[in-house]
mmCIF file of C-alpha atoms in Angstrom:
data_model
loop_
_atom_site.group_PDB
_atom_site.id
_atom_site.type_symbol
_atom_site.label_atom_id
_atom_site.label_comp_id
_atom_site.label_asym_id
_atom_site.label_seq_id
_atom_site.Cartn_x
_atom_site.Cartn_y
_atom_site.Cartn_z
ATOM 1 C CA MET S 235 -2.354 4.158 -7.003
ATOM 2 C CA PHE S 236 -3.321 1.293 -4.121
ATOM 3 C CA ASN S 237 -0.762 0.425 -2.155
ATOM 4 C CA ARG S 238 0.423 -3.540 -1.392
ATOM 5 C CA PRO S 239 -1.582 -4.674 0.499
ATOM 6 C CA LEU S 240 -1.043 -6.192 3.864
ATOM 7 C CA HIS S 241 -4.216 -8.822 4.307
ATOM 8 C CA GLY S 242 -5.180 -11.450 1.405
ATOM 9 C CA GLY S 243 -8.350 -10.628 -0.895
ATOM 10 C CA ASN S 244 -7.365 -7.002 -2.439
ATOM 11 C CA ILE S 245 -8.939 -7.609 -5.327
ATOM 12 C CA ALA S 246 -8.957 -3.245 -5.881
ATOM 13 C CA TRP S 247 -4.568 -3.749 -5.895
ATOM 14 C CA ALA S 248 -4.677 -6.360 -8.304
ATOM 15 C CA ALA S 249 -7.012 -5.312 -10.617
ATOM 16 C CA ALA S 250 -4.884 -2.115 -10.597
ATOM 17 C CA LEU S 251 -1.891 -3.936 -10.980
ATOM 18 C CA SER S 252 -2.928 -6.594 -13.802
ATOM 19 C CA GLY S 253 -4.512 -4.107 -15.433
ATOM 20 C CA CYS S 254 -7.912 -6.130 -15.638
ATOM 21 C CA SER S 255 -11.355 -5.454 -13.956
ATOM 22 C CA PRO S 256 -11.762 -6.988 -10.245
ATOM 23 C CA ASP S 257 -14.421 -9.963 -11.542
ATOM 24 C CA ALA S 258 -11.440 -11.024 -13.633
ATOM 25 C CA ILE S 259 -9.133 -11.613 -10.870
ATOM 26 C CA LEU S 260 -9.076 -15.553 -9.634
ATOM 27 C CA ASP S 261 -7.874 -14.757 -5.765
ATOM 28 C CA PHE S 262 -5.868 -17.389 -3.986
ATOM 29 C CA SER S 263 -4.811 -15.112 -1.760
ATOM 30 C CA ALA S 264 -7.615 -14.467 0.776
ATOM 31 C CA SER S 265 -8.528 -18.189 2.695
ATOM 32 C CA ILE S 266 -11.841 -18.583 1.746
ATOM 33 C CA ASN S 267 -14.180 -21.559 1.076
ATOM 34 C CA PRO S 268 -14.563 -21.604 -2.684
ATOM 35 C CA LEU S 269 -17.952 -24.020 -2.166
ATOM 36 C CA GLY S 270 -19.915 -21.071 -0.159
ATOM 37 C CA PRO S 271 -21.655 -19.325 0.550
ATOM 38 C CA PRO S 272 -23.963 -22.397 1.947
ATOM 39 C CA GLU S 273 -27.747 -21.611 -0.042
ATOM 40 C CA SER S 274 -28.988 -22.589 4.000
ATOM 41 C CA VAL S 275 -26.560 -19.084 5.005
ATOM 42 C CA ILE S 276 -28.873 -16.982 1.806
ATOM 43 C CA ALA S 277 -32.429 -18.162 2.215
ATOM 44 C CA ALA S 278 -31.306 -17.400 6.426
ATOM 45 C CA ILE S 279 -30.485 -13.969 5.129
ATOM 46 C CA MET S 280 -33.178 -13.646 2.827
ATOM 47 C CA SER S 281 -35.404 -14.635 5.290
ATOM 48 C CA HIS S 282 -34.521 -12.189 7.962
ATOM 49 C CA LEU S 283 -34.183 -8.709 5.682
ATOM 50 C CA PRO S 284 -37.959 -7.420 6.973
ATOM 51 C CA ASN S 285 -36.475 -7.420 10.282
ATOM 52 C CA LEU S 286 -33.545 -4.140 9.288
ATOM 53 C CA LYS S 287 -36.119 -2.260 11.023
ATOM 54 C CA ALA S 288 -35.233 -3.233 14.169
ATOM 55 C CA TYR S 289 -32.447 -3.012 16.255
ATOM 56 C CA PRO S 290 -30.224 -6.300 16.961
ATOM 57 C CA ASP S 291 -31.410 -8.368 20.129
ATOM 58 C CA PRO S 292 -28.356 -6.687 22.202
ATOM 59 C CA ASP S 293 -27.274 -9.426 24.501
ATOM 60 C CA TYR S 294 -27.658 -12.273 20.745
ATOM 61 C CA HIS S 295 -29.619 -14.973 22.778
ATOM 62 C CA GLN S 296 -31.065 -16.606 19.738
ATOM 63 C CA LEU S 297 -27.620 -16.988 18.881
ATOM 64 C CA ARG S 298 -25.381 -17.563 21.356
ATOM 65 C CA ALA S 299 -28.188 -20.958 22.569
ATOM 66 C CA SER S 300 -27.196 -21.856 19.028
ATOM 67 C CA LEU S 301 -23.519 -21.671 19.122
ATOM 68 C CA SER S 302 -24.254 -23.466 22.624
ATOM 69 C CA GLU S 303 -26.146 -26.065 21.404
ATOM 70 C CA VAL S 304 -22.849 -26.935 19.132
ATOM 71 C CA HIS S 305 -19.780 -26.678 21.385
ATOM 72 C CA GLN S 306 -21.566 -28.425 24.764
ATOM 73 C CA VAL S 307 -20.654 -24.882 26.376
ATOM 74 C CA PRO S 308 -23.664 -22.263 28.293
ATOM 75 C CA PRO S 309 -24.519 -19.354 26.215
ATOM 76 C CA ASP S 310 -22.926 -17.070 29.087
ATOM 77 C CA TRP S 311 -19.526 -18.465 27.771
ATOM 78 C CA ILE S 312 -19.812 -17.495 23.838
ATOM 79 C CA LEU S 313 -19.411 -13.999 23.367
ATOM 80 C CA PRO S 314 -20.679 -12.592 19.728
ATOM 81 C CA GLY S 315 -18.774 -9.938 17.508
ATOM 82 C CA ASN S 316 -17.530 -8.331 14.494
ATOM 83 C CA GLY S 317 -15.497 -10.723 13.235
ATOM 84 C CA SER S 318 -13.074 -12.236 15.480
ATOM 85 C CA ALA S 319 -10.941 -9.566 14.831
ATOM 86 C CA GLU S 320 -13.159 -7.050 17.235
ATOM 87 C CA LEU S 321 -13.079 -9.877 19.727
ATOM 88 C CA LEU S 322 -8.805 -9.639 18.819
ATOM 89 C CA THR S 323 -8.794 -5.958 20.179
ATOM 90 C CA TRP S 324 -10.118 -7.334 23.937
ATOM 91 C CA VAL S 325 -8.314 -10.301 23.605
ATOM 92 C CA GLY S 326 -4.994 -7.038 23.181
ATOM 93 C CA TRP S 327 -6.009 -5.193 25.834
ATOM 94 C CA ASP S 328 -6.285 -8.191 28.542
ATOM 95 C CA LEU S 329 -3.178 -9.056 27.835
ATOM 96 C CA SER S 330 -2.017 -5.932 28.068
ATOM 97 C CA GLN S 331 -3.222 -6.329 32.055
ATOM 98 C CA LEU S 332 0.251 -8.981 32.155
ATOM 99 C CA ASP S 333 3.627 -8.607 32.362
ATOM 100 C CA ARG S 334 4.382 -10.017 29.186
ATOM 101 C CA THR S 335 2.955 -11.525 26.160
ATOM 102 C CA PHE S 336 4.635 -14.748 24.411
ATOM 103 C CA LEU S 337 2.987 -14.739 20.495
ATOM 104 C CA ILE S 338 4.111 -17.442 18.413
ATOM 105 C CA THR S 339 5.527 -16.518 15.025
ATOM 106 C CA PRO S 340 4.944 -16.053 12.421
ATOM 107 C CA ALA S 341 2.066 -14.044 13.682
ATOM 108 C CA PHE S 342 -0.692 -12.499 11.619
ATOM 109 C CA ASN S 343 -0.687 -9.397 11.539
ATOM 110 C CA ASP S 344 -3.612 -8.056 13.424
ATOM 111 C CA TYR S 345 -2.454 -10.176 16.421
ATOM 112 C CA TRP S 346 0.326 -7.241 16.240
ATOM 113 C CA ARG S 347 -2.475 -4.218 15.718
ATOM 114 C CA ALA S 348 -4.647 -5.743 19.373
ATOM 115 C CA LEU S 349 -1.484 -6.172 21.307
ATOM 116 C CA LYS S 350 0.490 -2.564 20.370
ATOM 117 C CA ALA S 351 -2.729 -1.042 20.200
ATOM 118 C CA PHE S 352 -2.875 -0.781 24.299
ATOM 119 C CA ASN S 353 1.256 -1.439 24.334
ATOM 120 C CA ALA S 354 1.628 -5.353 25.301
ATOM 121 C CA SER S 355 4.940 -6.383 26.187
ATOM 122 C CA VAL S 356 5.971 -9.264 23.406
ATOM 123 C CA VAL S 357 8.076 -11.524 23.412
ATOM 124 C CA GLU S 358 8.466 -13.964 20.253
ATOM 125 C CA LEU S 359 8.557 -17.663 19.574
ATOM 126 C CA PRO S 360 9.165 -18.562 16.399
ATOM 127 C CA LEU S 361 8.074 -21.529 14.865
ATOM 128 C CA LEU S 362 10.791 -21.765 12.392
ATOM 129 C CA SER S 363 13.837 -23.795 12.425
ATOM 130 C CA ALA S 364 17.448 -22.209 11.563
ATOM 131 C CA ALA S 365 17.252 -24.416 8.263
ATOM 132 C CA LYS S 366 13.663 -22.909 8.055
ATOM 133 C CA GLU S 367 11.458 -26.394 9.017
ATOM 134 C CA VAL S 368 8.448 -26.010 10.664
ATOM 135 C CA LEU S 369 8.140 -26.528 14.339
ATOM 136 C CA SER S 370 6.153 -27.655 17.015
ATOM 137 C CA LEU S 371 5.980 -26.428 20.443
ATOM 138 C CA GLU S 372 7.510 -29.103 22.277
ATOM 139 C CA PHE S 373 10.964 -28.053 21.204
ATOM 140 C CA LEU S 374 10.289 -24.688 23.156
ATOM 141 C CA ASP S 375 11.471 -25.322 26.862
ATOM 142 C CA TRP S 376 8.716 -23.471 28.310
ATOM 143 C CA GLN S 377 9.502 -23.631 32.239
ATOM 144 C CA LYS S 378 12.466 -21.615 31.166
ATOM 145 C CA LEU S 379 10.886 -19.029 29.649
ATOM 146 C CA THR S 380 8.223 -18.564 32.132
ATOM 147 C CA SER S 381 10.307 -18.713 34.900
ATOM 148 C CA SER S 382 10.535 -15.184 35.939
ATOM 149 C CA SER S 383 7.388 -14.829 35.935
ATOM 150 C CA LEU S 384 3.775 -16.584 36.766
ATOM 151 C CA ASN S 385 2.093 -13.576 35.443
ATOM 152 C CA ASN S 386 2.101 -13.906 31.568
ATOM 153 C CA GLY S 387 -0.295 -14.292 28.702
ATOM 154 C CA LEU S 388 0.340 -16.411 25.499
ATOM 155 C CA LEU S 389 -1.649 -15.593 21.894
ATOM 156 C CA LEU S 390 -1.236 -18.667 19.056
ATOM 157 C CA ASN S 391 -3.561 -19.967 16.868
ATOM 158 C CA ASN S 392 -4.666 -23.183 15.618
ATOM 159 C CA PRO S 393 -3.986 -24.569 13.209
ATOM 160 C CA HIS S 394 -0.993 -22.189 12.205
ATOM 161 C CA ASN S 395 -1.305 -19.076 9.568
ATOM 162 C CA PRO S 396 0.472 -19.068 7.691
ATOM 163 C CA THR S 397 2.401 -22.792 8.057
ATOM 164 C CA GLY S 398 -0.718 -24.287 8.391
ATOM 165 C CA LYS S 399 0.546 -26.203 11.506
ATOM 166 C CA LEU S 400 -2.023 -28.324 13.560
ATOM 167 C CA PHE S 401 -0.908 -28.645 17.079
ATOM 168 C CA PHE S 402 -2.694 -31.571 19.639
ATOM 169 C CA LYS S 403 -4.501 -30.802 22.241
ATOM 170 C CA GLU S 404 -1.804 -32.387 24.521
ATOM 171 C CA THR S 405 0.032 -30.262 23.998
ATOM 172 C CA ILE S 406 -1.328 -27.289 24.509
ATOM 173 C CA LEU S 407 -2.555 -28.387 27.678
ATOM 174 C CA PRO S 408 0.251 -28.451 30.421
ATOM 175 C CA LEU S 409 0.731 -24.226 29.249
ATOM 176 C CA LEU S 410 -2.567 -23.789 30.645
ATOM 177 C CA GLU S 411 -0.859 -24.770 34.027
ATOM 178 C CA MET S 412 2.414 -22.016 33.150
ATOM 179 C CA PHE S 413 0.566 -18.800 31.589
ATOM 180 C CA ALA S 414 -1.866 -16.531 33.353
ATOM 181 C CA LEU S 415 -3.645 -16.285 30.538
ATOM 182 C CA VAL S 416 -4.161 -18.385 27.098
ATOM 183 C CA VAL S 417 -5.324 -17.140 23.704
ATOM 184 C CA VAL S 418 -5.972 -19.927 20.964
ATOM 185 C CA ASP S 419 -7.496 -18.300 17.180
ATOM 186 C CA GLU S 420 -8.978 -21.506 16.167
ATOM 187 C CA ALA S 421 -10.246 -19.436 13.083
ATOM 188 C CA PHE S 422 -9.225 -22.564 11.336
ATOM 189 C CA MET S 423 -9.917 -25.126 13.095
ATOM 190 C CA ASP S 424 -13.759 -25.527 11.656
ATOM 191 C CA PHE S 425 -11.509 -27.104 7.975
ATOM 192 C CA LEU S 426 -11.240 -30.610 10.280
ATOM 193 C CA PRO S 427 -13.360 -32.688 10.354
ATOM 194 C CA PRO S 428 -14.745 -33.880 14.469
ATOM 195 C CA ASP S 429 -12.816 -36.894 14.032
ATOM 196 C CA ARG S 430 -9.494 -34.627 13.060
ATOM 197 C CA GLU S 431 -9.457 -31.481 15.041
ATOM 198 C CA GLN S 432 -7.742 -30.355 18.252
ATOM 199 C CA SER S 433 -10.740 -27.773 19.677
ATOM 200 C CA LEU S 434 -9.447 -26.702 23.184
ATOM 201 C CA ILE S 435 -13.637 -25.752 23.357
ATOM 202 C CA PRO S 436 -14.074 -28.606 25.913
ATOM 203 C CA LEU S 437 -11.512 -27.570 28.165
ATOM 204 C CA VAL S 438 -13.306 -23.585 28.830
ATOM 205 C CA CYS S 439 -15.146 -24.489 31.497
ATOM 206 C CA GLU S 440 -12.372 -26.121 33.491
ATOM 207 C CA PHE S 441 -9.504 -22.714 33.035
ATOM 208 C CA PRO S 442 -10.724 -19.345 33.854
ATOM 209 C CA ASN S 443 -7.278 -18.823 31.955
ATOM 210 C CA LEU S 444 -8.408 -20.071 28.144
ATOM 211 C CA VAL S 445 -10.187 -17.918 25.436
ATOM 212 C CA ILE S 446 -10.739 -19.672 22.265
ATOM 213 C CA LEU S 447 -12.093 -17.536 19.650
ATOM 214 C CA ARG S 448 -13.642 -18.504 16.296
ATOM 215 C CA SER S 449 -14.814 -16.760 12.930
ATOM 216 C CA LEU S 450 -17.502 -17.745 10.379
ATOM 217 C CA THR S 451 -15.437 -16.011 7.923
ATOM 218 C CA LYS S 452 -13.019 -18.766 5.885
ATOM 219 C CA PHE S 453 -15.560 -21.633 6.615
ATOM 220 C CA TYR S 454 -19.056 -20.434 5.336
ATOM 221 C CA SER S 455 -16.902 -18.077 3.145
ATOM 222 C CA LEU S 456 -17.976 -15.268 4.826
ATOM 223 C CA PRO S 457 -16.109 -11.917 5.105
ATOM 224 C CA GLY S 458 -18.069 -9.618 3.973
ATOM 225 C CA LEU S 459 -20.706 -10.505 6.851
ATOM 226 C CA ARG S 460 -18.182 -9.734 10.287
ATOM 227 C CA LEU S 461 -19.317 -12.624 12.213
ATOM 228 C CA GLY S 462 -16.894 -14.432 14.917
ATOM 229 C CA TYR S 463 -16.899 -15.416 18.830
ATOM 230 C CA ALA S 464 -14.788 -16.021 21.655
ATOM 231 C CA ILE S 465 -15.548 -18.509 23.994
ATOM 232 C CA ALA S 466 -13.946 -17.966 28.140
ATOM 233 C CA HIS S 467 -15.314 -17.448 30.757
ATOM 234 C CA PRO S 468 -18.376 -14.824 32.247
ATOM 235 C CA ASP S 469 -16.557 -12.801 34.373
ATOM 236 C CA ARG S 470 -14.201 -11.741 30.992
ATOM 237 C CA LEU S 471 -16.632 -11.650 28.138
ATOM 238 C CA LYS S 472 -18.602 -9.040 30.987
ATOM 239 C CA ARG S 473 -15.641 -7.480 31.352
ATOM 240 C CA TRP S 474 -15.452 -6.826 27.108
ATOM 241 C CA GLN S 475 -19.105 -6.163 26.228
ATOM 242 C CA ALA S 476 -18.359 -3.200 28.941
ATOM 243 C CA LYS S 477 -16.223 -1.937 27.306
ATOM 244 C CA ARG S 478 -16.956 -2.438 23.405
ATOM 245 C CA ASP S 479 -19.904 -0.603 21.037
ATOM 246 C CA PRO S 480 -23.438 -1.953 21.133
ATOM 247 C CA TRP S 481 -24.864 -4.540 18.488
ATOM 248 C CA PRO S 482 -22.049 -4.830 17.490
ATOM 249 C CA VAL S 483 -23.302 -7.745 14.959
ATOM 250 C CA ASN S 484 -25.722 -7.156 13.164
ATOM 251 C CA VAL S 485 -29.526 -8.643 12.544
ATOM 252 C CA LEU S 486 -28.064 -10.585 9.298
ATOM 253 C CA ALA S 487 -24.865 -11.788 10.526
ATOM 254 C CA ALA S 488 -26.625 -12.972 13.505
ATOM 255 C CA ALA S 489 -28.789 -14.959 11.566
ATOM 256 C CA ALA S 490 -26.481 -15.956 8.762
ATOM 257 C CA ALA S 491 -24.510 -17.814 12.063
ATOM 258 C CA GLN S 492 -27.627 -19.912 12.961
ATOM 259 C CA ALA S 493 -28.206 -21.265 9.758
ATOM 260 C CA ALA S 494 -24.234 -21.647 9.052
ATOM 261 C CA ILE S 495 -23.398 -24.019 11.987
ATOM 262 C CA LYS S 496 -26.349 -25.999 11.268
ATOM 263 C CA ASP S 497 -25.538 -26.841 7.713
ATOM 264 C CA ARG S 498 -24.520 -30.448 8.197
ATOM 265 C CA VAL S 499 -24.621 -30.812 4.323
ATOM 266 C CA PHE S 500 -22.410 -28.211 3.909
ATOM 267 C CA GLN S 501 -19.901 -29.481 6.965
ATOM 268 C CA GLN S 502 -19.137 -32.745 5.145
ATOM 269 C CA GLN S 503 -18.946 -31.315 1.458
ATOM 270 C CA THR S 504 -16.311 -29.033 2.467
ATOM 271 C CA TRP S 505 -14.346 -31.831 4.406
ATOM 272 C CA ASP S 506 -14.584 -33.912 1.331
ATOM 273 C CA TRP S 507 -13.380 -31.331 -0.468
ATOM 274 C CA LEU S 508 -10.389 -30.359 1.047
ATOM 275 C CA GLN S 509 -9.306 -33.593 2.091
ATOM 276 C CA ILE S 510 -8.756 -34.331 -1.974
ATOM 277 C CA SER S 511 -8.364 -30.819 -3.107
ATOM 278 C CA GLY S 512 -5.113 -29.862 -0.662
ATOM 279 C CA ILE S 513 -3.370 -33.122 -1.574
ATOM 280 C CA LYS S 514 -3.212 -32.131 -5.363
ATOM 281 C CA LEU S 515 -2.813 -28.878 -5.346
ATOM 282 C CA PHE S 516 0.555 -29.211 -2.170
ATOM 283 C CA GLN S 517 1.854 -32.135 -5.297
ATOM 284 C CA GLY S 518 1.563 -29.121 -7.861
ATOM 285 C CA LEU S 519 2.860 -27.297 -6.485
ATOM 286 C CA ALA S 520 5.848 -29.070 -5.647
ATOM 287 C CA ASP S 521 6.050 -30.561 -8.897
ATOM 288 C CA LEU S 522 7.416 -26.870 -9.907
ATOM 289 C CA PRO S 523 11.498 -26.084 -9.705
ATOM 290 C CA GLY S 524 12.076 -24.021 -6.625
ATOM 291 C CA LEU S 525 8.555 -24.104 -4.476
ATOM 292 C CA LYS S 526 9.020 -26.005 -1.759
ATOM 293 C CA PRO S 527 4.932 -26.139 -0.301
ATOM 294 C CA TYR S 528 4.488 -27.521 3.536
ATOM 295 C CA GLU S 529 1.505 -29.905 4.172
ATOM 296 C CA SER S 530 -1.144 -28.162 5.934
ATOM 297 C CA ALA S 531 -4.093 -28.621 8.333
ATOM 298 C CA ALA S 532 -5.898 -26.166 7.105
ATOM 299 C CA ASN S 533 -7.136 -24.781 3.371
ATOM 300 C CA PHE S 534 -4.046 -22.860 3.095
ATOM 301 C CA LEU S 535 -0.623 -23.370 1.911
ATOM 302 C CA LEU S 536 2.974 -22.209 2.842
ATOM 303 C CA VAL S 537 5.307 -22.078 0.130
ATOM 304 C CA LYS S 538 9.164 -21.714 -0.515
ATOM 305 C CA SER S 539 9.872 -20.069 -3.370
ATOM 306 C CA ALA S 540 13.570 -19.598 -4.670
ATOM 307 C CA MET S 541 11.999 -17.036 -6.926
ATOM 308 C CA SER S 542 10.870 -13.335 -5.081
ATOM 309 C CA SER S 543 7.291 -14.330 -3.848
ATOM 310 C CA CYS S 544 6.571 -10.172 -4.885
ATOM 311 C CA LEU S 545 7.782 -10.688 -8.280
ATOM 312 C CA LEU S 546 6.349 -14.110 -8.990
ATOM 313 C CA GLN S 547 2.673 -12.018 -7.621
ATOM 314 C CA GLU S 548 3.684 -9.973 -10.293
ATOM 315 C CA LYS S 549 4.189 -11.771 -13.237
ATOM 316 C CA LEU S 550 1.529 -14.416 -12.167
ATOM 317 C CA LEU S 551 -1.070 -11.361 -12.556
ATOM 318 C CA LYS S 552 -0.204 -9.300 -15.920
ATOM 319 C CA GLU S 553 -0.137 -12.928 -17.238
ATOM 320 C CA SER S 554 -2.778 -15.015 -15.403
ATOM 321 C CA GLN S 555 -4.958 -12.676 -13.524
ATOM 322 C CA ILE S 556 -3.925 -14.148 -10.510
ATOM 323 C CA LEU S 557 -3.368 -13.103 -6.412
ATOM 324 C CA ILE S 558 -1.038 -15.107 -4.608
ATOM 325 C CA ARG S 559 -0.629 -14.004 -1.064
ATOM 326 C CA ASP S 560 3.152 -12.450 -0.298
ATOM 327 C CA CYS S 561 4.802 -12.766 3.142
ATOM 328 C CA LEU S 562 5.571 -9.656 3.782
ATOM 329 C CA SER S 563 3.744 -8.626 6.431
ATOM 330 C CA PHE S 564 5.517 -12.105 8.269
ATOM 331 C CA PRO S 565 8.884 -10.266 8.525
ATOM 332 C CA GLU S 566 10.389 -14.063 9.425
ATOM 333 C CA LEU S 567 9.263 -15.343 6.347
ATOM 334 C CA GLY S 568 9.855 -12.381 4.017
ATOM 335 C CA ASP S 569 9.497 -11.988 0.361
ATOM 336 C CA ARG S 570 10.596 -15.203 -0.397
ATOM 337 C CA TYR S 571 7.140 -17.326 0.505
ATOM 338 C CA PHE S 572 3.844 -17.447 -0.220
ATOM 339 C CA ARG S 573 0.707 -18.382 0.930
ATOM 340 C CA VAL S 574 -1.991 -19.722 -1.395
ATOM 341 C CA ALA S 575 -5.570 -20.781 -1.093
ATOM 342 C CA VAL S 576 -6.979 -24.484 -1.911
ATOM 343 C CA ARG S 577 -9.455 -23.425 -4.055
ATOM 344 C CA SER S 578 -11.837 -25.725 -6.928
ATOM 345 C CA PRO S 579 -9.600 -28.132 -8.365
ATOM 346 C CA THR S 580 -9.914 -26.227 -11.581
ATOM 347 C CA ASP S 581 -8.664 -23.295 -10.312
ATOM 348 C CA ASN S 582 -6.003 -24.576 -8.252
ATOM 349 C CA GLN S 583 -5.381 -26.076 -11.799
ATOM 350 C CA ARG S 584 -5.008 -22.705 -13.477
ATOM 351 C CA LEU S 585 -2.704 -21.730 -10.421
ATOM 352 C CA ILE S 586 -0.574 -24.530 -11.374
ATOM 353 C CA THR S 587 -0.510 -23.491 -14.834
ATOM 354 C CA GLY S 588 -0.109 -20.188 -14.723
ATOM 355 C CA LEU S 589 3.272 -21.056 -11.921
ATOM 356 C CA ALA S 590 4.541 -22.987 -14.703
ATOM 357 C CA LYS S 591 4.550 -20.279 -17.677
ATOM 358 C CA ILE S 592 6.927 -18.638 -15.253
ATOM 359 C CA LEU S 593 9.261 -21.225 -13.893
ATOM 360 C CA LEU S 594 9.395 -24.373 -16.619
#
């Protein structure tokens, strides 16, 4: 029997529980863009199949040059990785060298993996109030928290997973002066159009203690390809490069990334889709008894549930073959919260209908 998954997207477990084939599962547990992968990415992968007979460029010059053009930072400030999870490992190494690492919680389970791997000293900073309302960073007394040492690190993601909270640049900027190392995981920042996004990438060259992690998994619907990148001071990236395995990014992933980041049509289609679908899904969930969705800047919604989320998850799988993400891997949330991705209007309505059969 399959174990209950820690991450979303475990279709094999869901299919075994619901007694159907994996293809029959409608997956709301993994926050992947339903519009992708882009056709440009598929074309790039196909055209680079002959290159499988050669090793990748160990320095990924072309990929870094393409990312440099997009983000307007020098190529040597960029390091591609086998998903941002691989780069998070080296973040954990650097943070473990500091006195303490402050971690905004609830936190993605992989943050704990990376920090525990190197025995980092972790101080949790809850983002939820006693009333279970999502707070901003301003409510924390940063001066008091960091007064005992200047050798501290800070790890957060923006937009925040699983709450969907967006932190403004002006809120994070003062923290760069308080911490020896600030790591911001911007895995979901792509889902915000340019006039709304709050990326700190433009500040990286000013702050050698700032690291930005980016993922191409979610926005471009490429979780199976495994590609992410870090933007940070070249000296830090050279240290990481010296520690890790060679050729972490295969030639097809590198080609796909270069095509994806240049696909302006796909990007605009995604922003247009999410703006409409996200609002409608939020309202549909809010109209159901016992559910309270939280406003989100990303392509997912955190939902508080009067019913056990595990029970709700199992009922949805058995009755409607729909998989939602329970929040058991976030200890602060437990069994009364679940998370759902924003999918197509048809899929979203199927979720609302399935939940209504259980809750009404």
